[in-house]
Coordinates of C-alpha atoms in Angstrom, one line a residue:
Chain X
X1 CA 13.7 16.8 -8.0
X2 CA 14.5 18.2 -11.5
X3 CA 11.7 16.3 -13.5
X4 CA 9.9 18.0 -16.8
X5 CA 6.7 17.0 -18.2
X6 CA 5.5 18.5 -21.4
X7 CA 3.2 19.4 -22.9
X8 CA 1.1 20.1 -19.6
X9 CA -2.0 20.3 -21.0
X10 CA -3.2 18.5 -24.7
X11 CA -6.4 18.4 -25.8
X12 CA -6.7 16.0 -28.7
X13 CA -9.1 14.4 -31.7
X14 CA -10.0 10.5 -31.7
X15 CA -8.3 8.6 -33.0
X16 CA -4.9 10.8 -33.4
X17 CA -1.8 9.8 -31.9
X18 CA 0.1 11.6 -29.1
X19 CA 3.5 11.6 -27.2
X20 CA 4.2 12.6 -23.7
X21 CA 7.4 13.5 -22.7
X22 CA 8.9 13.0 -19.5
X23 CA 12.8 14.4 -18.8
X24 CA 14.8 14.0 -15.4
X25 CA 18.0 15.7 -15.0
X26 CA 18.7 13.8 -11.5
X27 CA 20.2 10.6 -13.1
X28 CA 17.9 8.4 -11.5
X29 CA 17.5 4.5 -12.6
X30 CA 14.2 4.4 -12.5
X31 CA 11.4 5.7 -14.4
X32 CA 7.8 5.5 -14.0
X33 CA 4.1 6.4 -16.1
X34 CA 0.7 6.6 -14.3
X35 CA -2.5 8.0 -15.2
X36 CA -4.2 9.2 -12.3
X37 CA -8.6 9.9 -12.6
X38 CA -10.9 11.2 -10.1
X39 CA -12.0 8.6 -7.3
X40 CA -9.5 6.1 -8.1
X41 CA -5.9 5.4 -7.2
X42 CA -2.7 6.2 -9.2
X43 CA -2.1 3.6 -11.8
X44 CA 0.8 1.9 -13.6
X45 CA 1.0 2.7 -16.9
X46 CA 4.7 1.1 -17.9
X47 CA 7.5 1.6 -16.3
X48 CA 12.0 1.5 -16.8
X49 CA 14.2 0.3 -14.3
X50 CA 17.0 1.5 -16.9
X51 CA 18.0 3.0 -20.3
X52 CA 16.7 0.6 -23.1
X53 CA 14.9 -1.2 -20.4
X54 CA 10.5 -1.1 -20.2
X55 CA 7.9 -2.9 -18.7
X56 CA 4.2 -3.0 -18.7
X57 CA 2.2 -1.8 -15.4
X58 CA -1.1 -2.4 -14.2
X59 CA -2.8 -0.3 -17.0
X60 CA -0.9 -1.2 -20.4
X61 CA -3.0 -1.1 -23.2
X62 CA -3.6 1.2 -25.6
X63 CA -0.5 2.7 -25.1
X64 CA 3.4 2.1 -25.6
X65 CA 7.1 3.5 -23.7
X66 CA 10.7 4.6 -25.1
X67 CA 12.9 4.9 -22.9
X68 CA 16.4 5.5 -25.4
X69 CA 18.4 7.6 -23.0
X70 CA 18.6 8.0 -19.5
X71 CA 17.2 11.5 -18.9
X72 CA 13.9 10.7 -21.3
X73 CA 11.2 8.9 -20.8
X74 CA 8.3 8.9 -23.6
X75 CA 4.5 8.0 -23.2
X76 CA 3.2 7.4 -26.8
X77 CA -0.8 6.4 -27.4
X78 CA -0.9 5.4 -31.1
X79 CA -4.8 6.2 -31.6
X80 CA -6.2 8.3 -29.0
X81 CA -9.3 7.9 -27.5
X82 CA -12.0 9.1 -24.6
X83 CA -10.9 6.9 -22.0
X84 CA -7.5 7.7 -22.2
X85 CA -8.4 11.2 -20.8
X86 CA -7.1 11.5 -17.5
X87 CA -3.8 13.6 -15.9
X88 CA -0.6 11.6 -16.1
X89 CA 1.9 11.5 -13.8
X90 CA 5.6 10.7 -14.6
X91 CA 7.8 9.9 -11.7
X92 CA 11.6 8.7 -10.9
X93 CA 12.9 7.2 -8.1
X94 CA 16.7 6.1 -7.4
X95 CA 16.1 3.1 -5.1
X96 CA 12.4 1.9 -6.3
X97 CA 11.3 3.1 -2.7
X98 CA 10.6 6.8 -2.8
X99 CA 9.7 8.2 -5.7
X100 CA 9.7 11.9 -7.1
X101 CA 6.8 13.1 -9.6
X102 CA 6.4 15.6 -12.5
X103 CA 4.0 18.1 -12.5
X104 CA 1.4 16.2 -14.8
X105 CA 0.0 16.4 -18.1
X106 CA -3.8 16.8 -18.3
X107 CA -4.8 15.0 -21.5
X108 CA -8.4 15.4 -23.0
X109 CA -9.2 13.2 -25.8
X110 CA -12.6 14.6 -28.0
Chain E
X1 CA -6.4 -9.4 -5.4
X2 CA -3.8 -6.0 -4.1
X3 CA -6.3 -3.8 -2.4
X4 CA -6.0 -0.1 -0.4
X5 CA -8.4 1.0 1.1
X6 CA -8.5 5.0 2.8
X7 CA -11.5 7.5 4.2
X8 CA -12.7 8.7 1.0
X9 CA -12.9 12.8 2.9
X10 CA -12.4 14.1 5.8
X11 CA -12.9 16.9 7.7
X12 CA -11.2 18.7 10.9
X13 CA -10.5 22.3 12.5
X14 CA -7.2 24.2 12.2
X15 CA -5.7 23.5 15.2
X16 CA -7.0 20.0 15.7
X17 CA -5.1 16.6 15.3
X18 CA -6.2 14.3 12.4
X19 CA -5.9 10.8 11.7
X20 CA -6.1 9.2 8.5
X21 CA -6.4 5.4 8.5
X22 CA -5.2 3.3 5.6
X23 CA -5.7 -0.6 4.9
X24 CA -4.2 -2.9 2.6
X25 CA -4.0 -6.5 0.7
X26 CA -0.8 -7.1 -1.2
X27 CA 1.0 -10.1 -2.5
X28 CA 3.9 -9.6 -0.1
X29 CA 5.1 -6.4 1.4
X30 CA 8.2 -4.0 0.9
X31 CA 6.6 -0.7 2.4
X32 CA 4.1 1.6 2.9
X33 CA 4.3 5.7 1.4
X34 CA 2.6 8.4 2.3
X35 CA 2.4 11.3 -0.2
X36 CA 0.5 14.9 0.1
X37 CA -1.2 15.8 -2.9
X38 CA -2.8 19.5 -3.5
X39 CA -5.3 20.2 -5.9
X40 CA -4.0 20.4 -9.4
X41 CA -0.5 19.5 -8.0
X42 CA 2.1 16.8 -8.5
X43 CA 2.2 14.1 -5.0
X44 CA 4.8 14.6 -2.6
X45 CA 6.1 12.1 -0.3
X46 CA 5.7 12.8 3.6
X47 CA 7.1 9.2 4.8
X48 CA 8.0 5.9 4.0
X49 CA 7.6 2.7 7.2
X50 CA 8.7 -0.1 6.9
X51 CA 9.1 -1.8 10.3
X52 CA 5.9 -2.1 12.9
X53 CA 5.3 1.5 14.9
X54 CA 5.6 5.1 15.0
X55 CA 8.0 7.6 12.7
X56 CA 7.6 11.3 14.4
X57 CA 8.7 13.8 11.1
X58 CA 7.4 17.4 12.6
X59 CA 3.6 17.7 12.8
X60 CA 3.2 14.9 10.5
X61 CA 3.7 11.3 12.3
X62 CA 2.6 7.8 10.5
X63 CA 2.2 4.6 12.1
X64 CA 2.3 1.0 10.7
X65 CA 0.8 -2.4 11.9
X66 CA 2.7 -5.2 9.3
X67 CA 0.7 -7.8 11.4
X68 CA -2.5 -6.4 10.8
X69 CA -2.0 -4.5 7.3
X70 CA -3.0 -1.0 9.0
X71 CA -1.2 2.4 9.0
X72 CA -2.1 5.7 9.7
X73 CA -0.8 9.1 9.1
X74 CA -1.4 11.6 12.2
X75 CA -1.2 15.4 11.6
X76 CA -1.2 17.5 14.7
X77 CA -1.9 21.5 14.6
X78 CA -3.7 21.2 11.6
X79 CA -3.0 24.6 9.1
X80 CA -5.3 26.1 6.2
X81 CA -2.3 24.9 4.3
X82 CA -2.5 21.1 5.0
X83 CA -5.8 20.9 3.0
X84 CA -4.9 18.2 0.2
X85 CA -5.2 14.4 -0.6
X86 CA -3.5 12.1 1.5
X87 CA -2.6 9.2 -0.9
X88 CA -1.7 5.6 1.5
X89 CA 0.8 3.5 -1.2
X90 CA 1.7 0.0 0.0
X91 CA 5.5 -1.6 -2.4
X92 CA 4.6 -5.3 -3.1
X93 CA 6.6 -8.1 -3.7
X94 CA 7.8 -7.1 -6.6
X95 CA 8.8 -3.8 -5.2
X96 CA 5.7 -2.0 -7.2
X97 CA 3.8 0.4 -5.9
X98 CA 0.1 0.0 -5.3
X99 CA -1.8 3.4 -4.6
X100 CA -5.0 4.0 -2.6
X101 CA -7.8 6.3 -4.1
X102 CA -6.8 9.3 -1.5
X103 CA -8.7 11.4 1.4
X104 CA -9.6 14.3 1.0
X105 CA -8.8 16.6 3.5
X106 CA -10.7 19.7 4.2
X107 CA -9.6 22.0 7.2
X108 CA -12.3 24.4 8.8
X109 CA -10.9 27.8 10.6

């Protein structure tokens, strides 16, 4: 599936803020963050079930979701910080069954 | 509470059959994913039950209980190449996914 992450790797001050981008070119509805750390399973940042549409996921906090067109998909945190260092993963999926992810971006926050 | 539970590692011979067993607690059920995932890499999907037994895709075969929240995912003729994680995903109620921690698994020639 034709899904672009960038950057792919960030590494970033406290306190700063940062956007991830996520673009799809398959036209698929839905759209999905997680962060994903060692020893533990993927988790649900926010997700989009549609353009204009977000909602929180398991994992929420300390960070926000734009989702103005279709093909886009943006992961903003507004003040970085330590914990928030981890790889994320965005995905899409067409019927909210199988779902096709991005390469990652491995974020590191100093 | 939502809770998957998979083999942390693993380890088998290439050539050998594997089985990696999966557990899970959800507030209703829609599902239950497989995905490969090698190191540094994105997760791919390998299969997707939904209905009680066994769906054969190649080498790869996974198996689901509904009754007794249990699959598995069987890999026969194990290859150098199908060292990865093994994430087990069960799709709740409200169609969301909820992931397992992985297994590692490491193949000896």
């Amino acid at each position: 599936a034709g899904i672009t992450q960038s950057p792919r790797h960030k590494v970033t001050e406290t306190g700063t803020p940062v956007t991830l981008r996520c673009h799809q070119t398959e036209n698929h509805r839905y759209m999905y963050w997680y962060r994903q750390d060692p020893g533990m399973g993927l988790r649900l940042i926010h997700y989009s079930v549609g353009e204009g549409t977000t909602a929180k996921g398991e994992v929420p906090d300390g960070y926000n979701v734009s989702r103005l067109k279709k093909q886009n998909f943006l992961l903003g945190l507004e003040s970085a910080a330590p914990s928030q260092t981890s790889v994320y993963f965005c995905a899409i999926s067409e019927t909210n069954t199988e779902a096709f992810f991005g390469q990652g971006t491995r974020l590191t926050v100093v | 509470g939502q809770n998957i539970d998979q083999p942390t590692e693993m380890t088998a011979t290439e050539g050998a059959i594997v089985q990696i067993n999966c557990t899970y607690q959800t507030s209703g059920f829609n599902g239950l994913f497989w995905y490969q995932q090698h190191a540094g890499e994105a997760p791919t999907f390998l299969s997707y039950n939904v209905l009680d037994g066994l769906e054969e895709k190649g080498r790869f075969s996974s198996f689901l209980s509904r009754s007794k929240g249990y699959s598995y995912l069987l890999l026969k003729e194990l290859q150098m190449k199908d060292s990865a994680s093994y994430l087990c995903a069960a799709l709740d109620s409200n169609y969301q996914l909820i992931w397992g921690a992985g297994t590692k698994l490491i193949i000896k020639p």
